[in-house]
Coordinates of C-alpha atoms in Angstrom, one line a residue:
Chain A
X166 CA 133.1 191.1 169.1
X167 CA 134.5 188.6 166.6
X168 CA 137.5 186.7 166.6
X169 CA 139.3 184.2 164.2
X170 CA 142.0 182.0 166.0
X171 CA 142.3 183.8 169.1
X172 CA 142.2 187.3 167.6
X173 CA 138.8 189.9 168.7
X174 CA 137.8 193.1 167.7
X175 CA 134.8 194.9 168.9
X176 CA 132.3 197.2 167.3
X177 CA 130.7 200.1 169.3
X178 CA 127.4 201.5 168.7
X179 CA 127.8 204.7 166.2
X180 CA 130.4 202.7 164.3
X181 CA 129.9 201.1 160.8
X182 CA 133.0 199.1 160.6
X183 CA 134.2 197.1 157.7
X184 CA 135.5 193.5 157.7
X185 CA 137.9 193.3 154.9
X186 CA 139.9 190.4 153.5
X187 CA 140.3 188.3 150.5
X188 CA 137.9 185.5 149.4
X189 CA 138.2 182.4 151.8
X190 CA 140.1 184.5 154.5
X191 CA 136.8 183.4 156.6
X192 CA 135.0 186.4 156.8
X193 CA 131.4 184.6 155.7
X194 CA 132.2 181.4 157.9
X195 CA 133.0 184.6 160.8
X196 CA 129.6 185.9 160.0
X197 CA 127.8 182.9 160.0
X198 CA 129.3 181.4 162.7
X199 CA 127.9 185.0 165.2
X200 CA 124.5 184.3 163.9
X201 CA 124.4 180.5 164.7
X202 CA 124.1 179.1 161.5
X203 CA 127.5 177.7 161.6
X204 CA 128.8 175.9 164.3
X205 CA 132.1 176.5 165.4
X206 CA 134.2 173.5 165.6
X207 CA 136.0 175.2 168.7
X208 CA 135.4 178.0 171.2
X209 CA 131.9 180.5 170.8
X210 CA 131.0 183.6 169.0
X211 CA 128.9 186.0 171.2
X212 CA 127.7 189.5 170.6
X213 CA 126.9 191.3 173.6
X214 CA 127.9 188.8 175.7
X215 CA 125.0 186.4 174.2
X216 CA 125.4 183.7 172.2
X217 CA 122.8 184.2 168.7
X218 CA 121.1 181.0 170.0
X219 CA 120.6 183.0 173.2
X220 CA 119.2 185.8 172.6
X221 CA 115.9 186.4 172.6
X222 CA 113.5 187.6 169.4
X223 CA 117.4 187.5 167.9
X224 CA 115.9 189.6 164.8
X225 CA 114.6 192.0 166.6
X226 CA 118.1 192.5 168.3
X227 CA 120.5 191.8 165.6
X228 CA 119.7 192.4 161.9
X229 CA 121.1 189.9 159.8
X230 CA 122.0 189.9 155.7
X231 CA 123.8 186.8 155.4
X232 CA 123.0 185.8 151.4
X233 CA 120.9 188.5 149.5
X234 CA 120.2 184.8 147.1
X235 CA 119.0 182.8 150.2
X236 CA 115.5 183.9 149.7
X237 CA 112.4 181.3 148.6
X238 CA 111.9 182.1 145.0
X239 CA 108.4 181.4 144.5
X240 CA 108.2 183.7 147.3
X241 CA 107.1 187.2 146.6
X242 CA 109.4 190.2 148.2
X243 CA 106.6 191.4 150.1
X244 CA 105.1 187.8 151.7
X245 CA 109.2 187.2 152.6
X246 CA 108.7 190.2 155.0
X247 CA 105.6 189.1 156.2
X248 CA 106.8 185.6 156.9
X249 CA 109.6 187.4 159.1
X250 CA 107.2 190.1 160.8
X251 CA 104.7 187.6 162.0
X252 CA 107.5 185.8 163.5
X253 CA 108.6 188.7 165.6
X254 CA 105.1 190.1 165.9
X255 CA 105.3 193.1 164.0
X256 CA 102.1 194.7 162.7
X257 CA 101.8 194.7 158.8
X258 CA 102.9 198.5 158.4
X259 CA 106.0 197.8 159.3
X260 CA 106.8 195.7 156.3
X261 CA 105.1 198.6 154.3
X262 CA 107.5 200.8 155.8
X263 CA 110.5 198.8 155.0
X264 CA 110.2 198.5 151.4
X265 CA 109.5 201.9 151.1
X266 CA 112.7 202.3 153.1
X267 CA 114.7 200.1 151.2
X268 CA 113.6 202.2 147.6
X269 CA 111.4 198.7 146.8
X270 CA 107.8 199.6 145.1
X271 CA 104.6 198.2 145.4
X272 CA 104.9 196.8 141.7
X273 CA 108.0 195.2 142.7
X274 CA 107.1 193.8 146.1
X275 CA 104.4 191.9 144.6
X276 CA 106.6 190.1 142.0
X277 CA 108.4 186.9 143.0
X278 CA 111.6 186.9 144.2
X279 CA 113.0 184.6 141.1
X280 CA 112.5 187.8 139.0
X281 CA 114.8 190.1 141.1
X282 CA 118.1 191.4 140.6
X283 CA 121.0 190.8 142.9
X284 CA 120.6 194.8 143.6
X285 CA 116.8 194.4 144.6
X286 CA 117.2 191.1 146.6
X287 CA 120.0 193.0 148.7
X288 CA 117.8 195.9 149.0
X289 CA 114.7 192.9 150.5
X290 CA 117.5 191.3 152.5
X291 CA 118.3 195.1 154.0
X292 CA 114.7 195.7 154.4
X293 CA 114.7 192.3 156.1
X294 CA 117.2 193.0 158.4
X295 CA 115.8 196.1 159.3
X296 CA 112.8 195.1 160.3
X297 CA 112.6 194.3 163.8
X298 CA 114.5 197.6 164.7
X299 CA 117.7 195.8 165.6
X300 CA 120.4 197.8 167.1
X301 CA 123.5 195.5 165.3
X302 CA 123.6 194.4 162.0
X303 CA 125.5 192.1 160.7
X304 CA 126.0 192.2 156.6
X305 CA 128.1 189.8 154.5
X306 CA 129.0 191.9 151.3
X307 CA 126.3 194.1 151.7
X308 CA 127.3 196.2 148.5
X309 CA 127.5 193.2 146.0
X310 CA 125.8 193.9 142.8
X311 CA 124.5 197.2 143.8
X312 CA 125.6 199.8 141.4
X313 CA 127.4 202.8 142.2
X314 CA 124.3 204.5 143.0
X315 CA 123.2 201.5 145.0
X316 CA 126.4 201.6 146.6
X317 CA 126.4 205.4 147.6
X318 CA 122.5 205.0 149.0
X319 CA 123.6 202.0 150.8
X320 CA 126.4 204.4 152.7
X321 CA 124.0 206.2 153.6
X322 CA 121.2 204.0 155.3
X323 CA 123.8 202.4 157.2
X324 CA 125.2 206.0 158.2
X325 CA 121.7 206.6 159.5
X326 CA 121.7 203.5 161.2
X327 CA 124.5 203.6 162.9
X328 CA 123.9 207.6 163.9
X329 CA 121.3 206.5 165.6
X330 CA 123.5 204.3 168.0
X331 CA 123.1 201.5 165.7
X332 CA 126.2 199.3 165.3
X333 CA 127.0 197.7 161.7
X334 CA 129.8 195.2 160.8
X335 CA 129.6 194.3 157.1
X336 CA 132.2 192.3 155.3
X337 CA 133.7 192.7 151.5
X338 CA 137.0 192.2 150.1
X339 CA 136.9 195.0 148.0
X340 CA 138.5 197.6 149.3
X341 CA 136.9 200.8 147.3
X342 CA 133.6 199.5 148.8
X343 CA 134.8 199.3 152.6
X344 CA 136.5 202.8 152.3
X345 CA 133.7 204.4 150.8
X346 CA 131.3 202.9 153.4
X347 CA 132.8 202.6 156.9
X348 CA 134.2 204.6 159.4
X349 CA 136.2 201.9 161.1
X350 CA 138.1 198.7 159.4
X351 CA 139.7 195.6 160.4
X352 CA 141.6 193.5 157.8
X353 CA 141.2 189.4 158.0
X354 CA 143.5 187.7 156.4
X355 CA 145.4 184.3 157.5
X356 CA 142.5 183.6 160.7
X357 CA 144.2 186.5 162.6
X358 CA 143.8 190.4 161.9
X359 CA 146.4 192.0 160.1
X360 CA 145.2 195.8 160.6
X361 CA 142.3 197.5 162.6
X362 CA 141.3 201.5 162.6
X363 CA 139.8 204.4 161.5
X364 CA 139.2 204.6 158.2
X365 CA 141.2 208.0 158.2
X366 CA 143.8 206.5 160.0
X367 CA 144.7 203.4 157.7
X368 CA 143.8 205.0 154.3
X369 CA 146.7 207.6 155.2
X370 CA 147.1 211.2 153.5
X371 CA 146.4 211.9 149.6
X372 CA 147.2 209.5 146.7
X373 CA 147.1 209.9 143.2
X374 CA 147.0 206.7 140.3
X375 CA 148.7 208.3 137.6
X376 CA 149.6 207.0 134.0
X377 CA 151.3 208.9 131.5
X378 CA 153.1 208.1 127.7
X379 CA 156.2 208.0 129.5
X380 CA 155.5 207.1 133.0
X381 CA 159.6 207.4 133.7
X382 CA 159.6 210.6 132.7
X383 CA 157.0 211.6 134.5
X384 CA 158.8 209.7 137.6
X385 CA 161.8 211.7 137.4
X386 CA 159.6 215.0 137.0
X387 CA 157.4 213.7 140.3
X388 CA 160.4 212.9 142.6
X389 CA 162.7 216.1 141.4
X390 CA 159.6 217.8 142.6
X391 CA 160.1 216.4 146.0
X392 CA 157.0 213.9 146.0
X393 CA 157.4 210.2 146.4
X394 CA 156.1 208.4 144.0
X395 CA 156.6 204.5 143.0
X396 CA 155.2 202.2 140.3
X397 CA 151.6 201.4 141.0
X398 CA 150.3 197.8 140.6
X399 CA 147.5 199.2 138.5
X400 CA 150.3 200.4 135.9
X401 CA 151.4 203.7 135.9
X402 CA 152.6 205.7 139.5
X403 CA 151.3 206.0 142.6
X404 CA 151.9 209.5 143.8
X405 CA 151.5 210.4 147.7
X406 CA 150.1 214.2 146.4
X407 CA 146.7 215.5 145.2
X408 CA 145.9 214.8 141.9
X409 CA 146.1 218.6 141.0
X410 CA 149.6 218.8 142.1
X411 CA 150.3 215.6 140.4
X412 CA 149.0 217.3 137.0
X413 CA 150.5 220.7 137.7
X414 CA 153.8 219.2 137.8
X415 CA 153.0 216.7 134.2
X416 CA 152.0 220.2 132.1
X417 CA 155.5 221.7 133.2
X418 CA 157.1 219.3 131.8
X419 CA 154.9 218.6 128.7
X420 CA 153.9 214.9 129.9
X421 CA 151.0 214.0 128.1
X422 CA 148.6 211.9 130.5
X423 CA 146.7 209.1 130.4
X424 CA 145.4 208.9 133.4
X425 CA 144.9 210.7 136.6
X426 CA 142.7 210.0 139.7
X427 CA 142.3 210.1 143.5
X428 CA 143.8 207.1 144.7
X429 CA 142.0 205.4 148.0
X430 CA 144.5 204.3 150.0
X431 CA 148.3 204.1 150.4
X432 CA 149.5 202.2 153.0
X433 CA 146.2 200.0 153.9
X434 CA 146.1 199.7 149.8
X435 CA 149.9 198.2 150.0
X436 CA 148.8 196.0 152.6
X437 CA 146.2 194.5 151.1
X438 CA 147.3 193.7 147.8
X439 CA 150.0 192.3 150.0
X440 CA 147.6 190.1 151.6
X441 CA 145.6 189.3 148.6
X442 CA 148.7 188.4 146.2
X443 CA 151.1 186.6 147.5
X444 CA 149.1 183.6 148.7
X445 CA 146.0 183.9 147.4
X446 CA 143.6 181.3 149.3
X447 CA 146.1 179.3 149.1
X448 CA 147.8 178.9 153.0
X449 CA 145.0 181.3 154.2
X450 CA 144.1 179.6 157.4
X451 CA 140.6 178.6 157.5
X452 CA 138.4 179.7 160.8
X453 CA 139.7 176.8 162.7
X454 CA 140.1 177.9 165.9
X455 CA 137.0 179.5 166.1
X456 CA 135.5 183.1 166.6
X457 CA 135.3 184.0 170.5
Chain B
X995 CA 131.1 194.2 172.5
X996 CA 131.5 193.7 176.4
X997 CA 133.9 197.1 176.7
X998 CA 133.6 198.6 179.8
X999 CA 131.6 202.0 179.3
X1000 CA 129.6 200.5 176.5
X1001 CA 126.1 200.1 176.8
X1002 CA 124.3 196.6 176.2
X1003 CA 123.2 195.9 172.7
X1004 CA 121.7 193.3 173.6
X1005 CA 118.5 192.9 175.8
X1006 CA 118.3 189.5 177.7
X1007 CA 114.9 190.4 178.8
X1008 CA 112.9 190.9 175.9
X1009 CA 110.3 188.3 175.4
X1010 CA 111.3 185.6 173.0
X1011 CA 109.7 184.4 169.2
X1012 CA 106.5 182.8 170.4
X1013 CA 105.9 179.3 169.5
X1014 CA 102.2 179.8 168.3
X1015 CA 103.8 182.7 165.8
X1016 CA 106.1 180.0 164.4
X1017 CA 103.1 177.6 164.1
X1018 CA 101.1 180.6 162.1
X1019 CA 104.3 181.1 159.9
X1020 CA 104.7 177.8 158.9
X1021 CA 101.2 177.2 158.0
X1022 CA 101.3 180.0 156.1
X1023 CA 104.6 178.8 154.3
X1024 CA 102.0 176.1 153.4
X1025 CA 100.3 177.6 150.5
X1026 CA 102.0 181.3 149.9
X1027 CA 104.6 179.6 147.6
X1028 CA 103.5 178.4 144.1
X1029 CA 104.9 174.8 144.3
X1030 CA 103.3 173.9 147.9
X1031 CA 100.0 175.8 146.3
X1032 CA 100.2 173.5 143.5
X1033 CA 100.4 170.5 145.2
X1034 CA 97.4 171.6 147.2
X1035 CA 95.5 172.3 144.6
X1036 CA 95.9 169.3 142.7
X1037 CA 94.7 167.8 145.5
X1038 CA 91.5 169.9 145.5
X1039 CA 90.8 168.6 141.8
X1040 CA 91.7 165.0 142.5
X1041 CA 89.4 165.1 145.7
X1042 CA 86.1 166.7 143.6
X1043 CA 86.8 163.9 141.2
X1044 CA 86.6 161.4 143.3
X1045 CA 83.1 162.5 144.8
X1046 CA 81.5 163.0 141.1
X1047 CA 82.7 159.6 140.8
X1048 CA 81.6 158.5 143.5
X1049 CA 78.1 159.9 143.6
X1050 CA 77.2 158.7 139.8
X1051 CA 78.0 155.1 141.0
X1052 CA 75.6 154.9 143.0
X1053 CA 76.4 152.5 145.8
X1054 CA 79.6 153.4 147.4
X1055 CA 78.8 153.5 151.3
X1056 CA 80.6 156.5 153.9
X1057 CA 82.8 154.1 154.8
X1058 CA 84.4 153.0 151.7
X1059 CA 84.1 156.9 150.3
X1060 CA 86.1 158.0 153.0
X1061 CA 88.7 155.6 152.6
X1062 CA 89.2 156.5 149.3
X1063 CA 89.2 160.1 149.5
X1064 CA 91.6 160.3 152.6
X1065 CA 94.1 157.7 151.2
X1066 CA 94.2 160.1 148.4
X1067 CA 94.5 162.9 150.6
X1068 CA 97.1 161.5 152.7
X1069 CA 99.7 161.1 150.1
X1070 CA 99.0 164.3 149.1
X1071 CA 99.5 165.7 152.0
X1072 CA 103.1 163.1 153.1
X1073 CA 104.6 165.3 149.1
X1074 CA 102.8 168.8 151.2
X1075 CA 104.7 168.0 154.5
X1076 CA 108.3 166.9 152.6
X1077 CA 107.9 170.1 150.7
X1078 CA 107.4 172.3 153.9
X1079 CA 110.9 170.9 155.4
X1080 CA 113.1 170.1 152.3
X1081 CA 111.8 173.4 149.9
X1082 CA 113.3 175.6 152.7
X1083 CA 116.9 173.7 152.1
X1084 CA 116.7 173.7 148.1
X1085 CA 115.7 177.4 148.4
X1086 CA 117.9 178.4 151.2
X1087 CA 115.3 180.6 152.8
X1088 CA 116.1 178.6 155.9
X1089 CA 118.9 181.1 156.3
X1090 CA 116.7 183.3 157.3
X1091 CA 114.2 181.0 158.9
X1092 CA 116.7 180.1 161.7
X1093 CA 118.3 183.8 162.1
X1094 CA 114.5 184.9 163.0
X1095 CA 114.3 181.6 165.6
X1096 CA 117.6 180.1 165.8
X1097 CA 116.1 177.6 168.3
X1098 CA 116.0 174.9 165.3
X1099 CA 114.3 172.3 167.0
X1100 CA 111.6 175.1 168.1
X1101 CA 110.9 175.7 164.4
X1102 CA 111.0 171.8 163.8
X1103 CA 107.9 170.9 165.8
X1104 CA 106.2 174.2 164.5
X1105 CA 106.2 172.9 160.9
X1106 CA 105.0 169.2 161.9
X1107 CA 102.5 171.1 164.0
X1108 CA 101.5 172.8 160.7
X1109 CA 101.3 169.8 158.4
X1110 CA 99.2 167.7 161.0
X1111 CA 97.0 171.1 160.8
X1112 CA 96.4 171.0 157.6
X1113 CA 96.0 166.8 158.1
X1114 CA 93.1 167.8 160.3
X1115 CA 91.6 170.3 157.9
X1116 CA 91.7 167.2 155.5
X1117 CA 90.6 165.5 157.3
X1118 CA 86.9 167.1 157.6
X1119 CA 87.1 168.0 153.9
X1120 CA 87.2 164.4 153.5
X1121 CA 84.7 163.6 155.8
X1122 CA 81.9 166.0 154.5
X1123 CA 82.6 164.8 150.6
X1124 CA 82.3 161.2 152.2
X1125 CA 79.1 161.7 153.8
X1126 CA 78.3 163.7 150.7
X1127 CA 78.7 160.8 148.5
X1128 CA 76.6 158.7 150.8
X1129 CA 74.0 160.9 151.0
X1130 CA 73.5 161.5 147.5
X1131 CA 73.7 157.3 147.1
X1132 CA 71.4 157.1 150.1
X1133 CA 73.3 154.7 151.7
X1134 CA 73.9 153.7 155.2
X1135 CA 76.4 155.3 157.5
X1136 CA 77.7 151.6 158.9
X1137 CA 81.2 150.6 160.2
X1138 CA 81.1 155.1 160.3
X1139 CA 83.3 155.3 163.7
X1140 CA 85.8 152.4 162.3
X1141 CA 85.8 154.3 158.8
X1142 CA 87.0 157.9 160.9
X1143 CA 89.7 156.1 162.8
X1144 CA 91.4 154.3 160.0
X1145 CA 91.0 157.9 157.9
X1146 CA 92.9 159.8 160.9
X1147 CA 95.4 157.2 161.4
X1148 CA 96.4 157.1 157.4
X1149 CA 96.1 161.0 157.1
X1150 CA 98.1 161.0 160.3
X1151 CA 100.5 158.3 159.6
X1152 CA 101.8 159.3 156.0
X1153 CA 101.9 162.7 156.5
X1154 CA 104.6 162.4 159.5
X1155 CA 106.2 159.3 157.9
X1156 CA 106.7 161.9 154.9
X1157 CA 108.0 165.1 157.7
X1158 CA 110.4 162.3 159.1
X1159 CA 111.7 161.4 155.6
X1160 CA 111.8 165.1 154.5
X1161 CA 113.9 165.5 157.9
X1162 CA 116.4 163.0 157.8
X1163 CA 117.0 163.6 153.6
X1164 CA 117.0 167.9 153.1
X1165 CA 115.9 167.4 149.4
X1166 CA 112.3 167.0 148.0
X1167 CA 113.0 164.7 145.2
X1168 CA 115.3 162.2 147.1
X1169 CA 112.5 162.3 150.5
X1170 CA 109.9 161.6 147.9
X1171 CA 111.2 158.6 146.0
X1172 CA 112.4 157.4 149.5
X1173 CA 108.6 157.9 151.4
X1174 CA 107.1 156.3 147.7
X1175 CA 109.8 153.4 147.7
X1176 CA 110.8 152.6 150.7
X1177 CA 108.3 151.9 153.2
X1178 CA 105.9 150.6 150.5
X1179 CA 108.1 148.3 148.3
X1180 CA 112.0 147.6 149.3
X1181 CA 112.0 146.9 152.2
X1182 CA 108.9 144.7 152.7
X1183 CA 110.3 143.1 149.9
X1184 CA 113.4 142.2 151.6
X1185 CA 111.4 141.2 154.6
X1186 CA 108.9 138.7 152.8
X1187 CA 112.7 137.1 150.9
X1188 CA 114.0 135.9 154.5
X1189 CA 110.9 135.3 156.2
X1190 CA 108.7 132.3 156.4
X1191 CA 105.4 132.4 153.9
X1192 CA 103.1 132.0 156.2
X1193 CA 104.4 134.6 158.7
X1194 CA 102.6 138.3 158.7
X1195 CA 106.4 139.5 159.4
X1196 CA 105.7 142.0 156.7
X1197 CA 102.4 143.6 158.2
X1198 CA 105.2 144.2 160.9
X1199 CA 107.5 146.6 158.6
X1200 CA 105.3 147.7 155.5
X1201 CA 102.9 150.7 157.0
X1202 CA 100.5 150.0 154.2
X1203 CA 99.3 146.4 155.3
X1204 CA 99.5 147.8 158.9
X1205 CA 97.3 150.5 158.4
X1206 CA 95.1 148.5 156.2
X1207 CA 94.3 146.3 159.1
X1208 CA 92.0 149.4 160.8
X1209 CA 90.1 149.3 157.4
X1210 CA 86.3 148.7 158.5
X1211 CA 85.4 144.9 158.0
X1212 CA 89.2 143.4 157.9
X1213 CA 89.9 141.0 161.0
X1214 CA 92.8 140.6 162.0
X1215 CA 94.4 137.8 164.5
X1216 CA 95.9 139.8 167.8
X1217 CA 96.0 144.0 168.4
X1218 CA 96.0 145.8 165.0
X1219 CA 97.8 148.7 167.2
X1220 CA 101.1 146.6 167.6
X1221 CA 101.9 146.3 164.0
X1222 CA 101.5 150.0 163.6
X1223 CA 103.3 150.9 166.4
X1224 CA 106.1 149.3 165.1
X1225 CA 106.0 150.7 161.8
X1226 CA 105.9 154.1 163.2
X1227 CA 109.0 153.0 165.3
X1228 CA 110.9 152.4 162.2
X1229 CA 109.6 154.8 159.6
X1230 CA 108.6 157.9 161.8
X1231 CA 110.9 157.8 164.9
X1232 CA 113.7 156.7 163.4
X1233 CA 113.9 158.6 160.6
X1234 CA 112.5 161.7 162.3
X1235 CA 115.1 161.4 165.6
X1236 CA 118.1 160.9 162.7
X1237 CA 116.8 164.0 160.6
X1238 CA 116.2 166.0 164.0
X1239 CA 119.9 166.1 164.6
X1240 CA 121.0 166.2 161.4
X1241 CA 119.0 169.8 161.3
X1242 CA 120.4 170.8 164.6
X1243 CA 123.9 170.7 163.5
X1244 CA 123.5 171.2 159.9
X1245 CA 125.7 173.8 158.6
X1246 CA 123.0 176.5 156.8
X1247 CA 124.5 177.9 153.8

């Protein structure tokens, strides 16, 4: 479905897959670029075969959140929806039925959109792309400024979504928020894709963040145990064991700890910091060559 | 998406956005946000105060009523029309505008559409406070069907002049010192410096003079039409064919 220098993936229906990579690895310029709002400099971005210019009533096809702050602000939340349902001929109710979707109440519908948070203008920019019924959307860091609550009711709509045959590609660099949110995840980084999967598959087996008073001890402990553990780049260990085995092993050796939590991901984690430290925006290579 | 096996997410066949919906929308763009509503009020105010006015003095004719009331209206209307394009680029909602009909140019002619709309509703406002005034004065309706041309051409005139300069610049304040500077003061300015005195080169470039030549009881040597024509050339076709392509390949961020 998208590609950055020569490189495509695709998205099937039932699938909420993540686009992950570090700022400026092009994921935005990616996104943009499928829903015609950026044109590419070189080759074509299509989505179903269809270039965005070409398909028809595109809203109603493809469900776009692009920038939750690209909204008119004199503009209330609800007339925004209105706007974009007499475009694509939708009756009234189906705005009605969108906010209440999207958790957005009649006090705050009516209010203009300068007075929103960044958590309610995603939640208008979801009802928006919702609202013609679309069968992909497409969501450029969907989750931003939502809170964890946001965040976990977000999961959820787009699980819906794509249960219903519905396919979603949404962007973030964080990786906590991809994990937590799709089922499927490529990683950008560079113009070309560095890892594609299952979620499952590239967040690997159990890990553990650990931190105790004497995280050397506490290494020694871990490994004479038979677990791998090496220093994490959050301080402390990162253990490839459940966090109960982790602090079974601690208290019989008296360890006192600091911390101890599930850890997301091993190897996709690895990779990413990878990605994301050594060169930083820096020789990233923009989109040049184009999605295909 | 093109897998084998994978069913179409996309339908080619469903009917596209409808032109007359993007005509409705854009109207309604006119007065649903409170700047453009402003604007249009203001208006309103400025318009009643000019037929008070112009009823307590007691001998304005329709012709002269209605050439004051629409040349009010018409500027008006030029700042409505440069808000309708350029607000959408200041506030970004043109992300959104061109994801629901990424047909730009579609979208273009539906907002100049919906400013010469409201131009025509103006228009009649204007007309009935003009016949109003003339009524109340009980004065003659002469020079009337001279009085309605020059009206449409200056309500028509400014308000696209101001849609082509709103066009080619993407910023309300720069398109409205450039429709209030340019056409009216710099550049027939630099046009009466290299020209001979006695030459009407300047009724040639400055839309003002040009337009004022359809005012009811002006003669004028040769066509009035040409001098207009030309203006139009080089502040609505211009501008507008520049700012045309400059929105089609406009990055939208």
């Amino acid at each position: 479905m998208v590609a950055v220098n020569d490189v495509s993936f695709s998205a099937l229906p039932g699938q909420v897959v993540g686009f992950l990579g570090p700022n400026g690895a092009g994921k935005s310029t990616t996104l943009r670029i499928l829903a015609g709002l950026t044109l590419p400099s070189a080759g074509s971005a299509t989505i179903g075969g269809l270039a965005y210019r070409d398909i028809p009533n595109p809203a109603s096809q493809v469900g776009t959140l692009l920038d939750a702050s690209a909204f008119h602000n004199g503009r209330t939340g609800r007339e925004t929806l209105k706007l974009a349902a007499m475009t694509m001929d939708l009756p009234d109710s189906r705005v009605q039925q969108m906010l209440e979707v999207v958790g957005l109440t009649d006090q705050e519908a009516k209010r203009r959109i300068r007075n929103y948070s960044l958590g309610m203008r995603q939640r208008l920019g979801l009802a928006a792309a919702l609202l013609g019924n679309p069968r992909v959307l497409l969501l450029d860091e969907p989750v931003n400024g939502l809170d964890p609550a946001g965040i976990h009711w977000m999961r959820g709509v787009l699980r819906h979504f794509a249960d219903n045959g519905g396919t979603v590609l949404l962007s973030s660099h964080l990786l906590h928020e991809v994990e937590m949110i799709a089922d499927h995840i490529v990683v950008i980084g560079q113009g070309r894709i560095m890892a594609q999967g299952s979620t499952e598959q590239l967040v690997g087996g159990p890990g553990t963040q650990v931190q105790a008073g004497d995280d050397a001890a506490l290494g020694q402990a871990l490994t004479a145990a038979g677990l791998v553990a090496r220093t994490s780049t959050e301080g402390g260990l990162y253990v490839q064991a459940e966090p109960e085995q982790v602090g079974l092993i601690a208290a019989q050796h008296g360890l006192a700890l600091k911390e101890l939590r599930r850890a997301g991901s091993g190897r996709l984690e690895e990779l990413y910091l990878q990605l994301t430290a050594g060169h930083d925006r820096g020789p990233i290579a923009p989109t040049t060559g184009g999605p295909r | 998406m093109t897998a084998p096996g994978v069913p179409n997410l996309i339908d080619p066949q469903v009917p596209g956005v409808r032109f007359g919906s993007l005509v409705r929308v854009e109207s309604r763009k006119l007065t649903d946000s409170r700047g453009a509503l402003g604007v249009l009020i203001a208006l309103g105010v400025l318009l009643l105060i000019i037929t008070i006015t112009g009823m307590s003095n007691g001998t304005i004719a329709f012709d002269s009523a209605l050439s004051a009331l629409s040349a009010t209206a018409a500027n008006f209307l030029a700042i409505i029309a440069i808000m309708l394009v350029t607000a959408e680029w200041s506030q970004r909602s043109v992300v959104s505008t061109f994801t629901l009909e990424p047909r730009r140019e579609r979208v273009v002619v539906a907002k100049a559409l919906a400013a010469l709309a409201l131009g025509a509703v103006a228009f009649v406002v204007c007309l009935l406070l003009a016949w109003l005034i003339s009524a109340v004065n009980g004065e003659t309706m002469d020079h009337a069907g001279e009085a309605l041309v020059s009206a449409a051409l200056y309500i028509g005139f400014l308000v696209l002049m101001g849609f082509a300069f709103a066009l080619l610049l993407l910023n309300t304040p720069g398109a409205i010192v450039a429709f209030f500077i340019l056409p009216t003061l710099l550049v027939p300015l630099l046009v009466g410096l290299v020209s001979d005195q006695d030459s009407d080169a300047q009724t040639w470039v400055t839309p003002s003079m040009a337009l004022d030549q359809f005012t009811p009881g002006t003669t004028s040597s040769g066509s009035p039409w040409l001098p207009l024509l030309v203006c139009a050339l080089v502040w609505i076709v211009l501008p507008g064919a520049l700012g045309a392509y400059r929105v089609q390949v406009s990055e939208v961020k």
